[in-house]
Coordinates of C-alpha atoms and ligand atoms in Angstrom, one line a residue:
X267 CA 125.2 76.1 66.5
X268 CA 125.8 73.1 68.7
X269 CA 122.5 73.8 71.5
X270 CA 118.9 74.4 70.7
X271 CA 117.8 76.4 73.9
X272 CA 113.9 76.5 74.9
X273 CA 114.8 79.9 76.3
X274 CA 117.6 82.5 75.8
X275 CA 116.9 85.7 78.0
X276 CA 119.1 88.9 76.9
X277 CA 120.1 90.6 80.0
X278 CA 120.2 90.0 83.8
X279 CA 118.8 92.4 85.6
X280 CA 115.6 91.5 87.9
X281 CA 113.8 90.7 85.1
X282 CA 116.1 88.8 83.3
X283 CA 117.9 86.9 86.0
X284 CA 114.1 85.7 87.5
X285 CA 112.9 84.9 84.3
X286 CA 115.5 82.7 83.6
X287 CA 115.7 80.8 87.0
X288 CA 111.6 80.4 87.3
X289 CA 112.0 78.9 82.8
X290 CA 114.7 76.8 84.5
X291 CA 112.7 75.4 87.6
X292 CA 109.7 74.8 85.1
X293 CA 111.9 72.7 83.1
X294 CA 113.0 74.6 80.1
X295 CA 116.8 74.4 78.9
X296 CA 117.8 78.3 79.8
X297 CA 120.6 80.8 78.8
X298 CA 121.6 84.4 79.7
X299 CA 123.2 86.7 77.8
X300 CA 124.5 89.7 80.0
X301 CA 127.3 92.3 78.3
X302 CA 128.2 93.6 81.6
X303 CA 131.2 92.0 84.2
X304 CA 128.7 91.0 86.4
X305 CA 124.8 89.7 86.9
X306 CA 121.8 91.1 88.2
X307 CA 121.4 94.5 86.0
X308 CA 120.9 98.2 87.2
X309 CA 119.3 96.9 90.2
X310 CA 122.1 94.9 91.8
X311 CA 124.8 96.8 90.5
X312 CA 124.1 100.2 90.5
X313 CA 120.5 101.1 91.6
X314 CA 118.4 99.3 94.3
X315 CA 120.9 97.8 96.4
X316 CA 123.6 100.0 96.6
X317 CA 121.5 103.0 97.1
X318 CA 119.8 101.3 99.7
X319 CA 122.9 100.1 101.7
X320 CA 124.7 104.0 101.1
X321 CA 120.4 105.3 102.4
X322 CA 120.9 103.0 105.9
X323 CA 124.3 103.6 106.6
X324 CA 123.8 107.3 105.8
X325 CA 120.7 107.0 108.3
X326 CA 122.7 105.6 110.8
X327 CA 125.0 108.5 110.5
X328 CA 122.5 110.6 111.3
X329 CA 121.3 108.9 113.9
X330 CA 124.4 108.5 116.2
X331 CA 124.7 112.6 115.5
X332 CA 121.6 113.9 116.0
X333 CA 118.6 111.5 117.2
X334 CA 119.9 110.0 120.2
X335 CA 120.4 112.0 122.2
X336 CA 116.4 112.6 122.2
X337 CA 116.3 108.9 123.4
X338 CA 118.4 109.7 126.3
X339 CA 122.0 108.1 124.6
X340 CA 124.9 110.5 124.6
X341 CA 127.2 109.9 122.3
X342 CA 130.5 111.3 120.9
X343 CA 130.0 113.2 117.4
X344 CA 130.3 110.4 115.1
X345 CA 133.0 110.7 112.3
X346 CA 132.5 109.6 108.9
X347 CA 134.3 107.3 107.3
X348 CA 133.4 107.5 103.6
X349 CA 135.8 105.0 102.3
X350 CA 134.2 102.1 104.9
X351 CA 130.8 103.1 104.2
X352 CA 131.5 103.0 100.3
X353 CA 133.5 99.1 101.4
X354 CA 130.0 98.1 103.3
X355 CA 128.6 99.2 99.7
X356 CA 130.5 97.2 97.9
X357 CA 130.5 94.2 99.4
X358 CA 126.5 94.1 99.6
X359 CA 126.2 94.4 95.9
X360 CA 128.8 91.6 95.8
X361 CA 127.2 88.8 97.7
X362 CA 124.2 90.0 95.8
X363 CA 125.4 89.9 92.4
X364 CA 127.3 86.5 93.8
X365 CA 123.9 85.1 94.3
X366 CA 122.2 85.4 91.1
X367 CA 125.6 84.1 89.7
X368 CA 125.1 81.3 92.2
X369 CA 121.4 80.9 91.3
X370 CA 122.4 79.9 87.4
X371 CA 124.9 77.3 88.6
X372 CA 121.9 75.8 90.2
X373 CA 119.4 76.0 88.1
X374 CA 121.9 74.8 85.2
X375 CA 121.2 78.0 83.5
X376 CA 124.3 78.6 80.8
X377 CA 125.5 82.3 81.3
X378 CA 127.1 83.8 78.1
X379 CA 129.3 87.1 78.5
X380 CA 129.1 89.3 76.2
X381 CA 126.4 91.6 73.9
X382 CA 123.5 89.9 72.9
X383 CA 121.8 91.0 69.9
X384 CA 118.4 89.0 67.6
X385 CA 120.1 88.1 64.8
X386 CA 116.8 86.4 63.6
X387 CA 113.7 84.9 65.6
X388 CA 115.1 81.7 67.2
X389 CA 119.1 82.9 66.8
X390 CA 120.9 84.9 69.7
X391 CA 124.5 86.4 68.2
X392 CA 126.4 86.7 71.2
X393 CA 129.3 89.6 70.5
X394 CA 132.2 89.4 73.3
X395 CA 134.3 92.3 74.2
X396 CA 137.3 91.0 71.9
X397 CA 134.2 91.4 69.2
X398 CA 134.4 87.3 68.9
X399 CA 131.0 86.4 68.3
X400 CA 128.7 83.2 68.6
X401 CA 125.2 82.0 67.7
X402 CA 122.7 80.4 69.9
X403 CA 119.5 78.4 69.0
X404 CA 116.6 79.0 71.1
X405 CA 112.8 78.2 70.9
X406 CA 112.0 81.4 72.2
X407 CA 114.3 85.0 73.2
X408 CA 113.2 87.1 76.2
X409 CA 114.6 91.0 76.0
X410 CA 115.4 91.9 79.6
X411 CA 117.8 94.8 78.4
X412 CA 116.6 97.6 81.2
X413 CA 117.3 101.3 80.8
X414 CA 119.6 104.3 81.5
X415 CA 119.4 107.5 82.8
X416 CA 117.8 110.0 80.7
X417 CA 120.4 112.7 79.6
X418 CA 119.5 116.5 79.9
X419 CA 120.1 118.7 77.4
X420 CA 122.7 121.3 77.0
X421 CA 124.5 119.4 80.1
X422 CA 127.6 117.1 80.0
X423 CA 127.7 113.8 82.4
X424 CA 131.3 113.5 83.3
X425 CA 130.1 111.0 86.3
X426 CA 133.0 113.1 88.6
X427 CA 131.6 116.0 88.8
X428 CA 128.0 115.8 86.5
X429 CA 126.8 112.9 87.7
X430 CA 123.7 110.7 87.2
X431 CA 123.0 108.2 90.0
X432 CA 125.9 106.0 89.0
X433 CA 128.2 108.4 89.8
X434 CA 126.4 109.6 92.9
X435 CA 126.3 106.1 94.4
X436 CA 131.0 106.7 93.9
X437 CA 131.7 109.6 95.5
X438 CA 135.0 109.8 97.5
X439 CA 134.2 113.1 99.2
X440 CA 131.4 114.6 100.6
X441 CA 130.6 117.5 98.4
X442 CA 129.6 120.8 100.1
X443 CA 127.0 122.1 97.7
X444 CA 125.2 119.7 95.5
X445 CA 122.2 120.3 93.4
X446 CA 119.7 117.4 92.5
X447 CA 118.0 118.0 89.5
X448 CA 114.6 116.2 89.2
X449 CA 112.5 115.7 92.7
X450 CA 111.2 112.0 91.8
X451 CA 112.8 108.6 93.9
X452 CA 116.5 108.5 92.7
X453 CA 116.8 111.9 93.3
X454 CA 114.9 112.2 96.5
X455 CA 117.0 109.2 97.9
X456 CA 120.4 110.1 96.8
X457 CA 120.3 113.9 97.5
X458 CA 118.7 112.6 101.6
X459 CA 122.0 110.5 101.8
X460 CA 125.1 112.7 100.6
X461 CA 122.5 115.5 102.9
X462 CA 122.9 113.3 105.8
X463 CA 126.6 113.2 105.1
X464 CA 126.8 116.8 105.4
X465 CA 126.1 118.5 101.9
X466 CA 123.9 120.7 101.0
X467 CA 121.5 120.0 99.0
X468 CA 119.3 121.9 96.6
X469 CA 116.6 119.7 94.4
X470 CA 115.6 121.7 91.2
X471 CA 112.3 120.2 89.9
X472 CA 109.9 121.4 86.6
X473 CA 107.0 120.7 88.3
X474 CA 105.7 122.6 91.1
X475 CA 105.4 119.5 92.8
X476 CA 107.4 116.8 94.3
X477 CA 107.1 113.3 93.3
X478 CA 105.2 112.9 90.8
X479 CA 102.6 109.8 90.6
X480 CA 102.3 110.0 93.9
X481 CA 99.2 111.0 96.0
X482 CA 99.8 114.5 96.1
X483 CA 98.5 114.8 99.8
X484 CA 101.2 112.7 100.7
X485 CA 103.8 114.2 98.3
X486 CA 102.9 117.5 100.5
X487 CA 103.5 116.4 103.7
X488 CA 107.1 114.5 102.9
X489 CA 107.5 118.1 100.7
X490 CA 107.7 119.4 104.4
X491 CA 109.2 116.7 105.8
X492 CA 112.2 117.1 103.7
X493 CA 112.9 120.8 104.1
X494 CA 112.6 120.4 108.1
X495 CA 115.6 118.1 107.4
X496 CA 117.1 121.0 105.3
X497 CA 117.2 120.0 101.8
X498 CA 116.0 123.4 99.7
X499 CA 113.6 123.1 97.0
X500 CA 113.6 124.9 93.5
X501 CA 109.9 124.0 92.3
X502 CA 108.9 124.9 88.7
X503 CA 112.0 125.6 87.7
X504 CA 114.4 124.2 84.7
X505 CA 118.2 123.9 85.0
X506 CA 119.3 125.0 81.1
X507 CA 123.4 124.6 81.7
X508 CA 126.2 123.4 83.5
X509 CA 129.3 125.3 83.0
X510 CA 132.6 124.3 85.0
X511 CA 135.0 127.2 86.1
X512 CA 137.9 126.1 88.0
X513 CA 136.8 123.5 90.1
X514 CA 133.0 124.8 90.8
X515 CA 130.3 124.4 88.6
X516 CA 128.0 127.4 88.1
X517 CA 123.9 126.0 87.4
X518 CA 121.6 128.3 85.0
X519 CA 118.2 127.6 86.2
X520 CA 115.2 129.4 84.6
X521 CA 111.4 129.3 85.6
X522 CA 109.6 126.5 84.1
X523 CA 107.5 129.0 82.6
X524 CA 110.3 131.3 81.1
X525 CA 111.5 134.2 83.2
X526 CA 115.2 135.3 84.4
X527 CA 118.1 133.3 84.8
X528 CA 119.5 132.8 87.8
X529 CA 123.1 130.9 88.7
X530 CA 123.7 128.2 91.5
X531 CA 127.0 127.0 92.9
X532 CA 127.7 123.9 93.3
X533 CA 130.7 120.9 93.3
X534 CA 128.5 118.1 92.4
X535 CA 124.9 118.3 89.9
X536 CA 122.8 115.1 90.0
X537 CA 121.0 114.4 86.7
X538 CA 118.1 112.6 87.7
X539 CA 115.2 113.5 85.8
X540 CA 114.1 109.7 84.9
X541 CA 115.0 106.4 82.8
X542 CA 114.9 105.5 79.1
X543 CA 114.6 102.3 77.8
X544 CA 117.7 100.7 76.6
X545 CA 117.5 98.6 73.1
X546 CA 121.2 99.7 72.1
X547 CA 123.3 97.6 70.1
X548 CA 119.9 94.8 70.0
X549 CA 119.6 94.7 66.4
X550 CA 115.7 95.6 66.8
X551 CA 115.3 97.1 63.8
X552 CA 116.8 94.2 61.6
X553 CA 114.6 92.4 63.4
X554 CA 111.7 94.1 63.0
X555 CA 110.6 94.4 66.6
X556 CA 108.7 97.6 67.2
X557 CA 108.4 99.9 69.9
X558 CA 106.5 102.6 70.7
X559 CA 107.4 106.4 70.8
X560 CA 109.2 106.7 74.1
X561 CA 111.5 104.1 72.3
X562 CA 109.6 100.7 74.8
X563 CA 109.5 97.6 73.0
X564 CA 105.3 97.3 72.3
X565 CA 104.2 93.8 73.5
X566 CA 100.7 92.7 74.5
X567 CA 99.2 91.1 77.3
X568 CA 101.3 88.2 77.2
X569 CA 105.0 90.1 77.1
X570 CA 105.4 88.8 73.4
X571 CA 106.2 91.7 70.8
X572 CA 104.7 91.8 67.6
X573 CA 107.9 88.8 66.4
X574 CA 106.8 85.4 67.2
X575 CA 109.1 83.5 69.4
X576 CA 110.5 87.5 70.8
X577 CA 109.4 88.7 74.2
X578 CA 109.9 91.5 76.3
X579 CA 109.8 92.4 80.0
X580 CA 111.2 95.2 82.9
X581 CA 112.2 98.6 81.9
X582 CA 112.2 97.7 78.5
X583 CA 108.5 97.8 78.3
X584 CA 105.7 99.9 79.3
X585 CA 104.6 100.3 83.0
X586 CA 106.9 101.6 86.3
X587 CA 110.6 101.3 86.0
X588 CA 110.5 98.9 89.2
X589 CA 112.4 96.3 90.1
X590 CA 109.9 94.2 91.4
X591 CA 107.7 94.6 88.4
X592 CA 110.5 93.3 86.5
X593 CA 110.5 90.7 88.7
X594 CA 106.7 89.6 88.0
X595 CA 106.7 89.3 84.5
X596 CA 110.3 87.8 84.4
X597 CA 108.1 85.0 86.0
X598 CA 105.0 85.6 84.5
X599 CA 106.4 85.3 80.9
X600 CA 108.5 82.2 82.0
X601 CA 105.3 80.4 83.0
X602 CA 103.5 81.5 80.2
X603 CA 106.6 80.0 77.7
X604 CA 106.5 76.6 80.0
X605 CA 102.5 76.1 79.1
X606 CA 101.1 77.8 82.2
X607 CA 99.1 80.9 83.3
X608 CA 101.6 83.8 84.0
X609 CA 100.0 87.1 85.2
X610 CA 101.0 90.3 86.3
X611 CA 98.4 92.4 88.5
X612 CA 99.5 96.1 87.7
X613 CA 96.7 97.4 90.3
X614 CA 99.0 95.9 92.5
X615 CA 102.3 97.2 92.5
X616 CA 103.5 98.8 95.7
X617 CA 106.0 101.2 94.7
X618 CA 108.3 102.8 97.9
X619 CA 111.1 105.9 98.6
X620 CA 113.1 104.5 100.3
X621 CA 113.7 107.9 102.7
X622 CA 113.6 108.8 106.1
X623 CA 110.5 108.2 106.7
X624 CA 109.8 106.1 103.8
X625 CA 106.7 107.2 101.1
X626 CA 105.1 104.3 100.4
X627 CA 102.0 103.2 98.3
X628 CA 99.8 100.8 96.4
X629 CA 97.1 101.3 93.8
X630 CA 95.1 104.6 92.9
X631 CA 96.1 108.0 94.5
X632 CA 92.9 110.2 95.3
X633 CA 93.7 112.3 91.9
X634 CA 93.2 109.1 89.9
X635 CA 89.8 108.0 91.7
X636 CA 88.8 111.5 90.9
X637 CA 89.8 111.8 87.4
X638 CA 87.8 108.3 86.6
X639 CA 84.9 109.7 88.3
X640 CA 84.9 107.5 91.0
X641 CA 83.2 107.3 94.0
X642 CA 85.1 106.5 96.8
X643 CA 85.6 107.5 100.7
X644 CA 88.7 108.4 102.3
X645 CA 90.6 106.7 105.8
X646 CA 93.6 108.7 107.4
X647 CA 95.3 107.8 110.4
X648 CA 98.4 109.8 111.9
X649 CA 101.3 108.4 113.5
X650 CA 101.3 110.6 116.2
X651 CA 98.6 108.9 117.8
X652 CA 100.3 105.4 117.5
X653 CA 102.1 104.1 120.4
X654 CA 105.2 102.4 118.9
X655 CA 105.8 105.4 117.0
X656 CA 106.0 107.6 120.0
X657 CA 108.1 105.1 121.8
X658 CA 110.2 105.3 118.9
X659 CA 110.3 109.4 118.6
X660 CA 109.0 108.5 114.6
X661 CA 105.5 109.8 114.2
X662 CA 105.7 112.1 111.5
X663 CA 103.6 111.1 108.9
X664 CA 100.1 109.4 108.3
X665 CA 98.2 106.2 106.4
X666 CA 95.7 106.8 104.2
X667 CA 93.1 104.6 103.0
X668 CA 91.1 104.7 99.8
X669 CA 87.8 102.2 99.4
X670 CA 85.0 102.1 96.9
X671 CA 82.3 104.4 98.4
X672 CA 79.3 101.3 97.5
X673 CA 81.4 98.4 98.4
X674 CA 84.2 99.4 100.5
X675 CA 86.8 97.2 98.4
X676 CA 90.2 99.0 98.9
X677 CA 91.5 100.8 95.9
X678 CA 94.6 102.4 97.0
X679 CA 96.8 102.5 100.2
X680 CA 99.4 105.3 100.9
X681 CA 101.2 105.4 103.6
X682 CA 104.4 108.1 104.7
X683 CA 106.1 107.2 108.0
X684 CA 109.0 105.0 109.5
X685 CA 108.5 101.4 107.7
X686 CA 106.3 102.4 105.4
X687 CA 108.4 100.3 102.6
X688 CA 107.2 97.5 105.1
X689 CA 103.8 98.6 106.2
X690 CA 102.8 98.6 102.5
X691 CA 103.2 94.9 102.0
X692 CA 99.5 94.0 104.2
X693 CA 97.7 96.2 102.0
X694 CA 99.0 95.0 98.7
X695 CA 98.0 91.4 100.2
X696 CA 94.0 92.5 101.2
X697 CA 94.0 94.4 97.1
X698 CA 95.3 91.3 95.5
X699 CA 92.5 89.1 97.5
X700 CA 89.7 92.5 96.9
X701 CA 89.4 92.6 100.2
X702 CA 87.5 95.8 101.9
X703 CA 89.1 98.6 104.6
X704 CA 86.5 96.4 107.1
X705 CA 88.3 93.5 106.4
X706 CA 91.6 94.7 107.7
X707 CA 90.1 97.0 110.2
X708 CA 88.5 93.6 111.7
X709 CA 92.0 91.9 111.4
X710 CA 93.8 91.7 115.0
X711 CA 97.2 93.1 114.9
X712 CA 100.0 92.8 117.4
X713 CA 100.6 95.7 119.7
X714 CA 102.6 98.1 119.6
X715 CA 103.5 98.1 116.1
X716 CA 103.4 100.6 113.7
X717 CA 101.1 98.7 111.4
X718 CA 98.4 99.4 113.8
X719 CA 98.2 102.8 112.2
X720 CA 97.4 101.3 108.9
X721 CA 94.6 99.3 110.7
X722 CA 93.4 102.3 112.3
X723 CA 93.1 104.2 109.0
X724 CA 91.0 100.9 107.7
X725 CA 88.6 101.7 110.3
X726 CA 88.6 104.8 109.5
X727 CA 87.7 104.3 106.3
X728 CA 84.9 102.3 107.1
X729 CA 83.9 103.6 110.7
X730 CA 85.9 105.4 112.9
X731 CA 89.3 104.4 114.6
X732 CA 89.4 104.1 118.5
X733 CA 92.5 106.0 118.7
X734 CA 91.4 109.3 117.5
Ligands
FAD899 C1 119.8 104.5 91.6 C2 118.7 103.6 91.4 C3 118.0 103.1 92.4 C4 116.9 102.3 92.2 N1 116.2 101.8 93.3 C5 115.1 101.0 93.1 C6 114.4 100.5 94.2 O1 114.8 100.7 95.3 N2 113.4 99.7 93.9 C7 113.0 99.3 92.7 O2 112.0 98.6 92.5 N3 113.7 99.8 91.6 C8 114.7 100.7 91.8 N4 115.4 101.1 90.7 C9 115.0 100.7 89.3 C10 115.4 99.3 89.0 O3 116.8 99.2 89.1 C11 115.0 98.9 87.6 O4 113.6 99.0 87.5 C12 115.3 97.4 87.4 O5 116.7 97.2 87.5 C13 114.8 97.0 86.0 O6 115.2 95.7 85.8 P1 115.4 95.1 84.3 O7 115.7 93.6 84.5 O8 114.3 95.5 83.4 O9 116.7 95.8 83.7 P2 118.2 96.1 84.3 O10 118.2 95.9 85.8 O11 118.5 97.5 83.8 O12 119.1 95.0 83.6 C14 119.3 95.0 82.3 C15 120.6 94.2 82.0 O13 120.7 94.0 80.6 C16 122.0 94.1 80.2 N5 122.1 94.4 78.8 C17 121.6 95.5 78.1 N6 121.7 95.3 76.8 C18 122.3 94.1 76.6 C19 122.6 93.3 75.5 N7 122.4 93.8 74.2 N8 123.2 92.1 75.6 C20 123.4 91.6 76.9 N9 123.1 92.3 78.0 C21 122.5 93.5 77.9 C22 122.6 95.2 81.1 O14 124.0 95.2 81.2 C23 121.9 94.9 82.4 O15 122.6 94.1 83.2 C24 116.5 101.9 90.9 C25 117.3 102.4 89.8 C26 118.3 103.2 90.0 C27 119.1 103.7 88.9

């Protein structure tokens, strides 16, 4: 063991890779262990970014065929070229995962390749492909090892045919029929893009909701949003099998509740009914870091597991499998380690689908309030009656406002329109300063924007807006 590091994070994905560079900039000697080819985790590699760049492209697609022409452009019917679309893809996560690669060099962070597992508090056994292996020394190990699709029972993932995201992210051909199973984010977003590329899609979902966790008012409205744009919905309903014959795939799907089986066609099925942790191959249990019983490594306030010296942070531990959360305690816990105050405000924590139009939100959905007993009062604004948005034929959709009925303090912003994912950003700020919907509703905002629809529904959370 020729280095004693400060710091020695295991995996680098958003939470990992930040947590490393913000130990670094505070002065602590830093190493990453990642197993996989390249940095920056599920996120850069096969989640965030490339389902964003395949969700604008796809957008655009849509665009040059069918909303254009209601802004007075005629066009040709655009023609898809799925291998260049899949290139633009690929070459975003690149520079992407380039950067955090980049960021290390920088920082003088040492990057090990290959499987990290705690052989004891304050040793990192790093296991390369050729199953070589070496020891680090390290004041203190941060696990950053993410999560993986959750697998469905009674159904094989082939990734060509059964797919979870990963797979949907590589197609080579648009299928005709696809069936999403699961209506939350991943699902939602990949089914709108291979729709916009001409499939068609059916989303099977237990609940007899959409989205779940979000404010069900809004969940509603995108509900309708999305089968104006033709995806069909299968609420409260289970998928029990997969079977292939020849080349289709034949779904079972059952009522939630029990009831008759009934079969669906389809070339491609989409597993996306969540994320489990991922602690493979760590060495945990030798260890004797606990977690709880959906398999998260337990930690308290500070990210530090019940081991001294061993911390934990992102989709590893409790809380939303975001990227940006991730993000926050990568810092917070690298502040914390260099002698400082790191905090994560989980009030805080916008959380966005990344559709056409975007659902976006921050803090308590109306359920919540009510559930806690609560008292609070209620602020909606539609887009309709926002000026941008009309110029820009996008006003479906509405903000909603959510403030303490006795002090007005804002407790949760929601928010389903064009931008939204944007939009959401001012109202995080006023939460993470307590600020009040009269606060914002007094705040000037440019015009015409869009985010003068989230002002309005401040005042109309507090007063009333002038538009309406
Ligand atoms: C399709 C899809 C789209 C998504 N879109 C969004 C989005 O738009 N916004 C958002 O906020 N979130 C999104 N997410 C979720 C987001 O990707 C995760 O919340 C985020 O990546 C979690 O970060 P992490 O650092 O905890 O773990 P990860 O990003 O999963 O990184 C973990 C890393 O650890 C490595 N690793 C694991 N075990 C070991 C080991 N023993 N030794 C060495 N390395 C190891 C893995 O190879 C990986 O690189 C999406 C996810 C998917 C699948």
């Amino acid at each position: 063991m020729a280095e004693q590091y400060d710091l020695i994070v295991i995996g680098s994905g958003p939470g990992g890779y930040v947590c490393a560079v913000r130990a670094a900039q505070l002065g602590l000697k830093v190493a990453v262990v990642e197993k996989n080819e390249s940095h920056g985790g599920t996120c850069l590699n096969i989640g965030c970014i490339p389902s964003k760049a395949l969700l604008h492209t796809s957008e655009m697609f849509e665009e040059a065929g069918h909303g254009l022409e209601k802004l007075g452009i005629k066009v040709n019917k655009p023609k898809l070229d799925l291998k260049g679309m899949m290139a633009h893809k690929d070459e975003t996560v690149k520079a992407n995962v380039d950067g955090v690669a980049f960021l290390f060099k920088k920082n003088k962070v040492d990057a090990f390749h290959g499987t990290g597992s705690v052989a004891v508090p304050g040793q990192v056994l790093v296991t390369s492909d050729d199953g070589k292996t070496e020891t680090l020394a390290t004041k203190a190990i941060v696990i950053a090892t993410g999560s993986d699709s959750t697998p469905l029972p009674g159904v094989d993932i082939d990734e060509k045919t059964v797919v979870t995201s990963t797979g949907a992210l590589e197609l080579t051909k648009v299928p005709a029929r696809m069936i999403v199973v699961g209506a939350g984010v991943i699902g939602l977003e990949l089914g709108s893009v291979w729709r916009r590329l001409g499939s068609k899609v059916t989303v099977v979902e237990f609940l007899d909701r959409i989205l779940p966790g979000i404010d069900a008012d809004v969940a509603k409205q995108f509900h309708r949003m999305l089968r104006r744009q033709g995806i069909d919905f299968k609420l409260g309903s289970k998928v029990t099998g997969v079977e292939k014959v020849s080349r289709a795939l034949k779904v079972s799907v059952e009522p939630a509740k029990g009831g008759d089986t009934e079969t669906l066609d389809a070339d491609i099925v989409l597993v996306s009914i969540g994320r489990i942790p991922y602690t493979e191959g760590l060495g945990l249990e030798a260890a004797g870091v606990e977690t709880n019983e959906r398999g998260r490594i337990k930690t308290n306030g500070h990210f530090q597991t019940n081991v001294p010296g061993i911390f934990a942070i992102g989709d590893v531990i409790d809380g939303p499998m975001l990227a940006h959360k991730a993000e926050d305690e990568g810092v917070a816990v690298a502040e914390i380690l260099a002698g400082q105050a790191g905090h994560v405000n989980y009030d805080v924590i916008p959380n966005v689908v990344y559709t056409e139009p975007e659902v976006a939100s921050v803090g308590k959905t109306e359920e919540e309030l009510k559930e806690a007993g609560i008292e609070y009062k209620a602020g909606k604004f539609p887009f309709t009656a926002n000026g941008r948005a009309r110029a820009m034929n996008a006003t479906d959709g509405f903000v909603k406002f959510l403030a303490d009925a006795k002090t007005d303090r804002v407790l949760g912003v929601h928010i389903v329109g064009r931008g939204a994912g944007e939009m959401i950003h001012e109202a995080a700020v006023l939460m993470e300063f307590g600020g009040s919907s009269e606060d914002l509703g007094r705040t000037c905002h440019a015009h015409p924007t869009m985010s003068e629809a989230v002002r309005e529904a401040a005042m109309a959370t507090h007063f009333k807006p002038i538009h309406m």
